[in-house]
N, CA, C and O atoms as a MOPAC input file, in Angstrom:
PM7 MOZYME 1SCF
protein

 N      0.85700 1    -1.19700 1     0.00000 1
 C      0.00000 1     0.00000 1     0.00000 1
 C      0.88700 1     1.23900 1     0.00000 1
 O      1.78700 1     1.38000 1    -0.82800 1
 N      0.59900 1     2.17400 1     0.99200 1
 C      1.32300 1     3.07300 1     1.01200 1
 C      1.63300 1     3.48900 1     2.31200 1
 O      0.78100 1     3.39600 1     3.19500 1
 N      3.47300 1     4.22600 1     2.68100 1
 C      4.17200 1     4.26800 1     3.42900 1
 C      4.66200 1     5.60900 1     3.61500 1
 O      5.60700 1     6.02400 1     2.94600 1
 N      3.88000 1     6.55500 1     4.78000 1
 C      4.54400 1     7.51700 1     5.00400 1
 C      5.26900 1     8.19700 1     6.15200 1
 O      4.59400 1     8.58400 1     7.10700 1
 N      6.17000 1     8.32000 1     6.14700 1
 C      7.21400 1     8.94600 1     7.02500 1
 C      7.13200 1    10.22100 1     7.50400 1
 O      6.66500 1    11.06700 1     6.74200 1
 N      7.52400 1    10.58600 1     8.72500 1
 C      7.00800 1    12.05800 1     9.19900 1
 C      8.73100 1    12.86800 1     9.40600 1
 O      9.55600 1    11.98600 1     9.64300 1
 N      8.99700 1    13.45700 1     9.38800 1
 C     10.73900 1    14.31400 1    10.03000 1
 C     10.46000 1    15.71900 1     9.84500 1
 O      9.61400 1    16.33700 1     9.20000 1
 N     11.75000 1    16.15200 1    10.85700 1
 C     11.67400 1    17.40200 1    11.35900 1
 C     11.04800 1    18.23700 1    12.43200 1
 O     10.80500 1    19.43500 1    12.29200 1
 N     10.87600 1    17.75500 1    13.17900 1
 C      9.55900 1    18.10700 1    14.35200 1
 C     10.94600 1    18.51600 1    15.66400 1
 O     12.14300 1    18.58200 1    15.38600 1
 N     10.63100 1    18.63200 1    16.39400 1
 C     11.36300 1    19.06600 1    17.37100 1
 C     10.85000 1    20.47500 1    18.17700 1
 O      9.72400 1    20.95500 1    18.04800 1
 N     11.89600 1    21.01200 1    19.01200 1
 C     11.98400 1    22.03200 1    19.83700 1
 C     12.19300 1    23.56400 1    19.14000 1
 O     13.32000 1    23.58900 1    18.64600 1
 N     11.74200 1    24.38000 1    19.01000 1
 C     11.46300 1    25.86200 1    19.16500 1
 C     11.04000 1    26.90300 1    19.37300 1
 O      9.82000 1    26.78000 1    19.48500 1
 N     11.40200 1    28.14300 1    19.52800 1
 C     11.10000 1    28.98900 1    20.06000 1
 C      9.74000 1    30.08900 1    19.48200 1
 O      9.86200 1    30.51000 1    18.33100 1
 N      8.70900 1    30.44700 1    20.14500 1
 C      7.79600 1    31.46300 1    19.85300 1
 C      8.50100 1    32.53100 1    18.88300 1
 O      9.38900 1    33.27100 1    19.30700 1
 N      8.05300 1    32.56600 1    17.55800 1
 C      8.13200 1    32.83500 1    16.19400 1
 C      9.50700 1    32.31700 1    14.98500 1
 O      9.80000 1    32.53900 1    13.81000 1
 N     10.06700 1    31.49200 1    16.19100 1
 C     10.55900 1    30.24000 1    15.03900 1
 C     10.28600 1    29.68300 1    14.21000 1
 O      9.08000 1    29.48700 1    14.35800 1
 N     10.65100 1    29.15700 1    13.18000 1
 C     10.48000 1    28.31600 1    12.32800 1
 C     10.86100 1    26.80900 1    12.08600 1
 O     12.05100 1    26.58200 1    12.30400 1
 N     10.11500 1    25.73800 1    11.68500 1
 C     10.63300 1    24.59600 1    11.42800 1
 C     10.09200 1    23.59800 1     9.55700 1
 O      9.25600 1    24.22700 1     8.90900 1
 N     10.30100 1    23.02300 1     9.28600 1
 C     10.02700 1    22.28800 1     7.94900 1
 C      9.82000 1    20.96400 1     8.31500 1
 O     10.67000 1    20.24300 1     8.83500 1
 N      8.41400 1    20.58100 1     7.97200 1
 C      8.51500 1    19.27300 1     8.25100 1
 C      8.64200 1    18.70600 1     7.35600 1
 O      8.37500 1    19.48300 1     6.43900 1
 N      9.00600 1    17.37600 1     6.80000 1
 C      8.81000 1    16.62200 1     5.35600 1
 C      8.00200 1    15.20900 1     5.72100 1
 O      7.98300 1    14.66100 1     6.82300 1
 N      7.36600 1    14.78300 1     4.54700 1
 C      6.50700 1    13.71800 1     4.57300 1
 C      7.49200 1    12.78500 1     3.63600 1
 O      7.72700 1    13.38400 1     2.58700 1
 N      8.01700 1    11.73800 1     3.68700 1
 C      8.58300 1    10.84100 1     2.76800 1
 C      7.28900 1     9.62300 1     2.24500 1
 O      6.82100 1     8.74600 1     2.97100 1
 N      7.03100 1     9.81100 1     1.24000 1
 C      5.94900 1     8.49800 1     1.22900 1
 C      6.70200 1     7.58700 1    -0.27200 1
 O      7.36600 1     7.93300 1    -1.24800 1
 N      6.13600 1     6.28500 1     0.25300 1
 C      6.70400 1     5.20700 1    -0.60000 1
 C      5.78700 1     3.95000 1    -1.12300 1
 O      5.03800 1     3.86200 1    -0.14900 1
 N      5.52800 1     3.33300 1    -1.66300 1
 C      4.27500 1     2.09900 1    -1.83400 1
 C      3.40500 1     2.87000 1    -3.29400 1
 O      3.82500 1     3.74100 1    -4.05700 1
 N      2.19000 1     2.20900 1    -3.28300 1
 C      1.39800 1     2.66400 1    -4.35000 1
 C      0.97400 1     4.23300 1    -4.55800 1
 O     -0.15200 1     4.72600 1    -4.48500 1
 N      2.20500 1     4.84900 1    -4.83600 1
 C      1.36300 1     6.71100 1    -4.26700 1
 C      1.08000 1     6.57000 1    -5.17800 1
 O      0.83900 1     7.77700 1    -5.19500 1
 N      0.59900 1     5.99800 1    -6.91800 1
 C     -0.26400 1     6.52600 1    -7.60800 1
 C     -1.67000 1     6.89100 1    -7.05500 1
 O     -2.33100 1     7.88800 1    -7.34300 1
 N     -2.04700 1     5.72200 1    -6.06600 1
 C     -3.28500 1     5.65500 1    -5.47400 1
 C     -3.55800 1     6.80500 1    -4.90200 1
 O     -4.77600 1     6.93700 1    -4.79000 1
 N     -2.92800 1     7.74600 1    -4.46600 1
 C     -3.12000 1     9.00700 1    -3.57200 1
 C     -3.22700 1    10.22600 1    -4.63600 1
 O     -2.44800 1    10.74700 1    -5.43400 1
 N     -4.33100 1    10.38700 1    -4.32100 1
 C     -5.15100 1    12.02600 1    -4.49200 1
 C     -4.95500 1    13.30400 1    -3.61900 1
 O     -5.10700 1    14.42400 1    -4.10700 1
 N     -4.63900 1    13.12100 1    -2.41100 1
 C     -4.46300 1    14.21200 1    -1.82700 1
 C     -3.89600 1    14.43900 1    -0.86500 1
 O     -4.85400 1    14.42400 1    -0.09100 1
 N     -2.72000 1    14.73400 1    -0.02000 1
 C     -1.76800 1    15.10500 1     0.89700 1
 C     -2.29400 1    16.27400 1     2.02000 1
 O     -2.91400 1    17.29100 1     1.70700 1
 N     -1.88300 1    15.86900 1     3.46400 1
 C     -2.68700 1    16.77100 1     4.35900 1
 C     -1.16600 1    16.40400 1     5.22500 1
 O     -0.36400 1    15.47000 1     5.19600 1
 N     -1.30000 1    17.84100 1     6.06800 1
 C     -0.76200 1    17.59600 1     7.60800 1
 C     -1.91900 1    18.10200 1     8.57200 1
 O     -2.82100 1    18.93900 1     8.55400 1
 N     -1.49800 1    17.31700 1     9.26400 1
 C     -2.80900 1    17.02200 1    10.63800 1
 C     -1.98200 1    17.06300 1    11.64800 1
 O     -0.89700 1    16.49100 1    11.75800 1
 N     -2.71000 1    17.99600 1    12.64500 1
 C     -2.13900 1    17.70700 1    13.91800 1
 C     -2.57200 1    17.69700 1    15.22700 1
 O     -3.47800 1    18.51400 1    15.39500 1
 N     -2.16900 1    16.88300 1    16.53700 1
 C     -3.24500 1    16.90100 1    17.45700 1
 C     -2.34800 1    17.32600 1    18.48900 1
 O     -1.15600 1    17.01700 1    18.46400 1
 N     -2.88500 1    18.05300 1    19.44100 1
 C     -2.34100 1    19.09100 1    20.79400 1
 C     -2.90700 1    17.77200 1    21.78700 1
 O     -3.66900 1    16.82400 1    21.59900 1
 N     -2.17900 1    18.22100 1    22.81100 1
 C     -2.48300 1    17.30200 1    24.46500 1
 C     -3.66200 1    18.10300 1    24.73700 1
 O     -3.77300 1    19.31500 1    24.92200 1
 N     -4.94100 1    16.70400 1    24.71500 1
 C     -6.51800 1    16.77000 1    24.98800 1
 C     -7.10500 1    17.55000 1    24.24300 1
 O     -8.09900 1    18.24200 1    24.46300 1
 N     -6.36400 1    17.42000 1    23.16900 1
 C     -7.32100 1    18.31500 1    21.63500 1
 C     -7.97200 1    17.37700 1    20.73200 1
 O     -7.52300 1    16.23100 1    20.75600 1
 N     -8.67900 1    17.55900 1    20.15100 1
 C     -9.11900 1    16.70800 1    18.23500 1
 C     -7.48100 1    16.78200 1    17.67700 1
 O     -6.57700 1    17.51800 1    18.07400 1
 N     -7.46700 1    15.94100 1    16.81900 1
 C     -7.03400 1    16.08000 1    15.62500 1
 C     -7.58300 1    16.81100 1    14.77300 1
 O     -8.76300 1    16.65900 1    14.45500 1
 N     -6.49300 1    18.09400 1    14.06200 1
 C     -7.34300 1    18.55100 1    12.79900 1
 C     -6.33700 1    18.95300 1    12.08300 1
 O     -5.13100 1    18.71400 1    12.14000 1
 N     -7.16500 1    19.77700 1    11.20600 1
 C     -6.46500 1    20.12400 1     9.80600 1
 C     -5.94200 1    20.84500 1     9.60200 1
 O     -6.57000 1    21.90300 1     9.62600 1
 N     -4.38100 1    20.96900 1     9.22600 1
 C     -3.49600 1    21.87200 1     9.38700 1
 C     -3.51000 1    22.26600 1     7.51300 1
 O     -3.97400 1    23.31600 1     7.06700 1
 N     -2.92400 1    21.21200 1     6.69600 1
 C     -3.07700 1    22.37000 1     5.12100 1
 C     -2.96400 1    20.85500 1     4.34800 1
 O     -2.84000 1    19.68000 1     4.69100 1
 N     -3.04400 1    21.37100 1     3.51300 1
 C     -3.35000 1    19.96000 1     2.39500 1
 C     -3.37000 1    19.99600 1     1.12000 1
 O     -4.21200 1    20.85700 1     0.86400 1
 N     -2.74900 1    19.38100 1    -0.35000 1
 C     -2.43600 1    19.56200 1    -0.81700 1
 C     -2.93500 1    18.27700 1    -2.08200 1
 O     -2.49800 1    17.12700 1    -2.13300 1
 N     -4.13700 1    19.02000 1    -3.17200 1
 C     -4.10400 1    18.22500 1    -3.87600 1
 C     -2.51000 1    17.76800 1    -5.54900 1
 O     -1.44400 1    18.36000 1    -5.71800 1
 N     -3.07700 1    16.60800 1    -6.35400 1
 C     -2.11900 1    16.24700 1    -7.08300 1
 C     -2.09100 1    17.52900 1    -8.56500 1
 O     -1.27000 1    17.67300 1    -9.47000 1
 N     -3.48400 1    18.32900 1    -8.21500 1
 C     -3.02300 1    19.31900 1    -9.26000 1
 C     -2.68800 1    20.67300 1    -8.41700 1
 O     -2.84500 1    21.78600 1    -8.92100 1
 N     -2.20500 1    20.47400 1    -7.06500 1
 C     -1.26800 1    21.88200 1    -6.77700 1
 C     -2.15600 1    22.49200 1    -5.90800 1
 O     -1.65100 1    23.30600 1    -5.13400 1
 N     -3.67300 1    22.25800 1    -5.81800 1
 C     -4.09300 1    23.19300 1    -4.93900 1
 C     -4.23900 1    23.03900 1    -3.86700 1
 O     -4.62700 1    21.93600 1    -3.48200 1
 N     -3.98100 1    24.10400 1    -2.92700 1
 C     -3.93800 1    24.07000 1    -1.37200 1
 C     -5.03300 1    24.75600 1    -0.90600 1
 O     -5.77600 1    25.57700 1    -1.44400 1
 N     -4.98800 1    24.11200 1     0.55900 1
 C     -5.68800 1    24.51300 1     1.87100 1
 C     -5.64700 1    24.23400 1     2.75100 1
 O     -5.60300 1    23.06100 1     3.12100 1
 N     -5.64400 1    25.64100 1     3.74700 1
 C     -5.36500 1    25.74000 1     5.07900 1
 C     -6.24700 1    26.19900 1     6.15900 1
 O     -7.04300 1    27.10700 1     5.91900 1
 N     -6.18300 1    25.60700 1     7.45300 1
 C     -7.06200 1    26.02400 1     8.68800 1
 C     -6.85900 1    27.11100 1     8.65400 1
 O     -5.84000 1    27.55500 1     8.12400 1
 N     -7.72000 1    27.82000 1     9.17800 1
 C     -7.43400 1    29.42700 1     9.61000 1
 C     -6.44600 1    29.97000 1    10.29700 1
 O     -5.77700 1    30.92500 1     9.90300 1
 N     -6.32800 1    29.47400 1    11.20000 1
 C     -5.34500 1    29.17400 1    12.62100 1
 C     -3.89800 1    29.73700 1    11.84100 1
 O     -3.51600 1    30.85500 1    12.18600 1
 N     -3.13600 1    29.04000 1    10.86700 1
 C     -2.61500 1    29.00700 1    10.11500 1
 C     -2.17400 1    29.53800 1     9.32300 1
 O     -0.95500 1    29.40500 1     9.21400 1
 N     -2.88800 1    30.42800 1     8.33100 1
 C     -2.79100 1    30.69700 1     7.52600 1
 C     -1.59500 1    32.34000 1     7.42200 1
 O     -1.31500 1    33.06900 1     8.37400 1
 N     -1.19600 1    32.47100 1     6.20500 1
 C     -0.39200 1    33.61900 1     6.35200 1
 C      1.02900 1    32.76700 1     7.04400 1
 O      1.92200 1    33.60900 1     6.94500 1
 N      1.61000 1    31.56200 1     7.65800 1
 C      2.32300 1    31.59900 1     8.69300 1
 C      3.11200 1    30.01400 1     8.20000 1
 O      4.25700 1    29.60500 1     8.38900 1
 N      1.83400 1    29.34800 1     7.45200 1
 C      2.30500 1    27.67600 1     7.32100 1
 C      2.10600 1    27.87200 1     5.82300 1
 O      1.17400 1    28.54800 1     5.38900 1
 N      3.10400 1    27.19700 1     4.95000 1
 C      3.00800 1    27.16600 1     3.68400 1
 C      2.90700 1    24.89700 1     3.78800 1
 O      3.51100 1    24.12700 1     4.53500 1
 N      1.98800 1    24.64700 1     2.78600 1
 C      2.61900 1    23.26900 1     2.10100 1
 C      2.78700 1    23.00200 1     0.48200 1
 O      2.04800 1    23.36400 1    -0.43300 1
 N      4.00700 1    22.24800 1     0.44400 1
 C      4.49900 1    21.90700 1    -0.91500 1
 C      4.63800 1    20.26700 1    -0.95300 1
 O      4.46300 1    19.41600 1    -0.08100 1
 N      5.04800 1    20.18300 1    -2.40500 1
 C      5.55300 1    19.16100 1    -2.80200 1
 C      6.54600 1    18.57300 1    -3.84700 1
 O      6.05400 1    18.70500 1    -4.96800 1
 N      7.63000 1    18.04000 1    -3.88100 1
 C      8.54200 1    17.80600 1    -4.68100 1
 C      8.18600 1    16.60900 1    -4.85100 1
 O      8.21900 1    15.85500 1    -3.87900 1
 N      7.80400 1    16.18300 1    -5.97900 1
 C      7.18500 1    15.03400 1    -6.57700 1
 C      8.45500 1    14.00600 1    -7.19500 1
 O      8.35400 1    12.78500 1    -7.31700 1
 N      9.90000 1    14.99600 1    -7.61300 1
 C     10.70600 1    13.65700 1    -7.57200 1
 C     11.29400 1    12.97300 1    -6.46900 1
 O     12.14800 1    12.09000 1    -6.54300 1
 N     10.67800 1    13.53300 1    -5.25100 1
 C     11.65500 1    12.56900 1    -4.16800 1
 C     10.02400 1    12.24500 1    -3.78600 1
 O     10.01200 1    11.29400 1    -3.00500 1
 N      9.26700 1    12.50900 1    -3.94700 1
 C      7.68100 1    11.79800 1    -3.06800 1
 C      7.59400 1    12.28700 1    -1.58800 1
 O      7.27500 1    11.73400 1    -0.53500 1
 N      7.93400 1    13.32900 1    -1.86800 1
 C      8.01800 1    14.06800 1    -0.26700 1
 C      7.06300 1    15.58200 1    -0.33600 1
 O      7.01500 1    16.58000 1    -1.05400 1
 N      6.39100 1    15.06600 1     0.84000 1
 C      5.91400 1    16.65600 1     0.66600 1
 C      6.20800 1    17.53200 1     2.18200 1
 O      6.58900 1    17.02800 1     3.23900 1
 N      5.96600 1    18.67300 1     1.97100 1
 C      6.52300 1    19.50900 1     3.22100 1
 C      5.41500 1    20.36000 1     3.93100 1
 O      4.20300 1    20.41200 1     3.72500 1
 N      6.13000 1    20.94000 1     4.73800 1
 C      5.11800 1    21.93700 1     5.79200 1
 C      6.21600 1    22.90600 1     6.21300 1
 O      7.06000 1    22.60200 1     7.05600 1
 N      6.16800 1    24.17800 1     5.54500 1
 C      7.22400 1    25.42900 1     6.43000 1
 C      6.30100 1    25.71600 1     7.42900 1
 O      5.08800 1    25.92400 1     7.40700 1
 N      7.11600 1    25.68400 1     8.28500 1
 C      5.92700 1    26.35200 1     9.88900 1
 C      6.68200 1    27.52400 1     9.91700 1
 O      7.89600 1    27.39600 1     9.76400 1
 N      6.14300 1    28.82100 1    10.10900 1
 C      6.98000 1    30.49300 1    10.15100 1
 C      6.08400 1    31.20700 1    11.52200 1
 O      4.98900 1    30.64700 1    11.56800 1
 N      6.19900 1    32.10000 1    12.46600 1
 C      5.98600 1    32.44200 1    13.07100 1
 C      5.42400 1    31.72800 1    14.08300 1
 O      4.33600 1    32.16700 1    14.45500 1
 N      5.99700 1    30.37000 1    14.87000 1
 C      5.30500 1    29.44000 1    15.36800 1
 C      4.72200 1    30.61700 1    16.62700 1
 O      5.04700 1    31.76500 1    16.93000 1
 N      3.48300 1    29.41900 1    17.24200 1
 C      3.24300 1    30.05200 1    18.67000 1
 C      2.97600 1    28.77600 1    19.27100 1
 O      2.61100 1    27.73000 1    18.73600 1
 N      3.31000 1    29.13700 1    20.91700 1
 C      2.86300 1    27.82400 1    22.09200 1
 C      1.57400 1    26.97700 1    21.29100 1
 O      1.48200 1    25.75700 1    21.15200 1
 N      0.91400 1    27.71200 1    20.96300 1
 C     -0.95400 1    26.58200 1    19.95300 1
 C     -0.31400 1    26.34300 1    19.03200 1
 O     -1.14800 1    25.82100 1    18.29200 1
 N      0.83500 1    26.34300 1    18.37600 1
 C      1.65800 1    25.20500 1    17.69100 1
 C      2.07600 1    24.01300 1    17.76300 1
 O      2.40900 1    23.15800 1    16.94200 1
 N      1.98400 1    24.10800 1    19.33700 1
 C      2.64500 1    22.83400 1    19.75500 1
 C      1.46800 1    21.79900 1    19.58600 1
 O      0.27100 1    22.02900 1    19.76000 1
 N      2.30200 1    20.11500 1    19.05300 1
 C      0.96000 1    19.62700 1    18.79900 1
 C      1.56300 1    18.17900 1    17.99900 1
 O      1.75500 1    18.47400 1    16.82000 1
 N      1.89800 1    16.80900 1    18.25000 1
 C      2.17200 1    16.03900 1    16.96800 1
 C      1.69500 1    16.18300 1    15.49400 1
 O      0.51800 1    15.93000 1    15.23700 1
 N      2.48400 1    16.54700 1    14.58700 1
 C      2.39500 1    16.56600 1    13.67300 1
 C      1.88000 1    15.50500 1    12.75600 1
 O      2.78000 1    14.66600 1    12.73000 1
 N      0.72000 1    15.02800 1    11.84700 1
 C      0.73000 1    13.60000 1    11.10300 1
 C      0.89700 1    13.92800 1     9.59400 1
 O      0.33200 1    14.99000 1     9.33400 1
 N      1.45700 1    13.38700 1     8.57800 1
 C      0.82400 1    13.11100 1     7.18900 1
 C      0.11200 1    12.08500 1     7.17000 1
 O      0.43600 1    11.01200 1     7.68000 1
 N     -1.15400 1    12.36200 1     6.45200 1
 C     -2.17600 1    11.48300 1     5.89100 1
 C     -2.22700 1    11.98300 1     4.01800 1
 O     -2.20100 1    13.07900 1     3.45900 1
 N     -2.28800 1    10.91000 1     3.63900 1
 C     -2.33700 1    10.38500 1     2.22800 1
 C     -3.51400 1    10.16800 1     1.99600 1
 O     -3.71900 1     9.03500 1     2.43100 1
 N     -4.69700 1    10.68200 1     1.44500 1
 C     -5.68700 1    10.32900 1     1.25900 1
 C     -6.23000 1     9.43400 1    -0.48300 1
 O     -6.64100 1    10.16500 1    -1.38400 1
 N     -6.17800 1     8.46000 1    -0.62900 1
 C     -6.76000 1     7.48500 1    -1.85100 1
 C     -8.15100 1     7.58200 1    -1.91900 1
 O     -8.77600 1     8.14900 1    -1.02300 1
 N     -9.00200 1     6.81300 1    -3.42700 1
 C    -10.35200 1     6.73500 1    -3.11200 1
 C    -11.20000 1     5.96600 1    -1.76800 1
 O    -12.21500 1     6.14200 1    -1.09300 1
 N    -10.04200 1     5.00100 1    -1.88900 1
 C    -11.25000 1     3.87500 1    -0.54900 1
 C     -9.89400 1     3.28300 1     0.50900 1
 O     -9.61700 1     2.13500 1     0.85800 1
 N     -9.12700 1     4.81300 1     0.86700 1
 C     -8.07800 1     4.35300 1     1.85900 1
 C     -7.36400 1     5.18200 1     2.27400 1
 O     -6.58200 1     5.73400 1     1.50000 1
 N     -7.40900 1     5.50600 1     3.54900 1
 C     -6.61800 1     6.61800 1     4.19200 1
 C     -5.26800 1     6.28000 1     4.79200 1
 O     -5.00100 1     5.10700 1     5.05000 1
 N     -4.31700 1     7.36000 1     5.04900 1
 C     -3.13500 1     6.57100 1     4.70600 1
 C     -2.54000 1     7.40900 1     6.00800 1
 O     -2.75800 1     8.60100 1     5.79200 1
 N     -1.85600 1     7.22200 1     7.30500 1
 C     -1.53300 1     8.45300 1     8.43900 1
 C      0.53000 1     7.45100 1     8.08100 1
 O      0.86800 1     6.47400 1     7.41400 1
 N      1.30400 1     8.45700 1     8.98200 1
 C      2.26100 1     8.14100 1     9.20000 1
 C      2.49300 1     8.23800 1    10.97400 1
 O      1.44200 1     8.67800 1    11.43900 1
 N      3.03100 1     8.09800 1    11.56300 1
 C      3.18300 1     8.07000 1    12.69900 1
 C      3.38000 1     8.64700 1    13.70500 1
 O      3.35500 1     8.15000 1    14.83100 1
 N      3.75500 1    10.53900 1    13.23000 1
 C      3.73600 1    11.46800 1    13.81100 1
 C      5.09800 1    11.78100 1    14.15700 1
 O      5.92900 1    10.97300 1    14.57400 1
 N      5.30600 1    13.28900 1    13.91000 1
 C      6.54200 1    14.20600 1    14.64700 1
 C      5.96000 1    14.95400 1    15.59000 1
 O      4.77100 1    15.26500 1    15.51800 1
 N      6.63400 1    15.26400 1    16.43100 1
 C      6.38200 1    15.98500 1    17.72000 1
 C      7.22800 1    17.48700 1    17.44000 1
 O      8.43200 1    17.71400 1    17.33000 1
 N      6.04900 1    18.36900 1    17.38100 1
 C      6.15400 1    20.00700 1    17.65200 1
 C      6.08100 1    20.65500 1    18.71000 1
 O      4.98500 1    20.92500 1    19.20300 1
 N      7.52300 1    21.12300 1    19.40200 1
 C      7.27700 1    21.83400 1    20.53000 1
 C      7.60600 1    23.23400 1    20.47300 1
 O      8.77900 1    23.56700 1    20.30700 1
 N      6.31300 1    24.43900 1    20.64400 1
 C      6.72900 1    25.74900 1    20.78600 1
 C      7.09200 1    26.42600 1    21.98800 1
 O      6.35100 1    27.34800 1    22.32600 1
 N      8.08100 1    26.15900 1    22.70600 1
 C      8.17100 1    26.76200 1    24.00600 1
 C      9.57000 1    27.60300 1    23.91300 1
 O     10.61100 1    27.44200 1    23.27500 1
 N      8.89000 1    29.02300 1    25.28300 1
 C     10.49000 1    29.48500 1    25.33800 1
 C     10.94600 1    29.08200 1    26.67900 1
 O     12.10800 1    29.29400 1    27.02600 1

């Protein structure tokens, strides 16, 4: 099926920046659409930005102006610039791969905004 990898997550500071990358591997023809998701201690999971296969994006509100996502399609990686983080940043990070009849998560990076 399909195999995705999470990196870059770690420790920084209130209006730091970090890049996360998604490595995915297996059937990505099957995948239509690329998301980062992320869930805070005793929050939902939700929707951070997402990225269909013809380029178009979208982002939570929360967000916006601050988180860009891309994708470099010859390495099968897609990214997340995080820019002006804040403490409500902090939060495991997921990629999910979304197919017609199969959702696809990776295992999560851990985002910490503290000073």
């Amino acid at each position: 099926q399909v195999q995705l990898v999470e990196s870059g997550g770690g420790l920084v500071q209130p209006g730091g920046s970090l890049r996360l990358s998604c490595a995915a591997s297996g059937n990505i023809f099957s995948i239509n659409k690329m998301g980062w998701y992320r869930q805070a201690p005793g929050k939902e999971r939700e929707l951070v930005a997402a990225i269909t296969r013809g380029g178009s994006t979208n982002y939570a509100d929360s967000v916006k102006g601050r988180f860009t996502i891309s994708r470099d399609s010859a390495k099968n990686t897609v990214y997340l610039q995080m820019n002006s983080l804040k403490p409500e940043d902090t939060a495991v990070y997921y990629c999910r791969g979304m197919a017609y009849g199969m959702d696809y998560w990776g295992k999560g990076t851990l985002v910490t905004v503290s000073s």
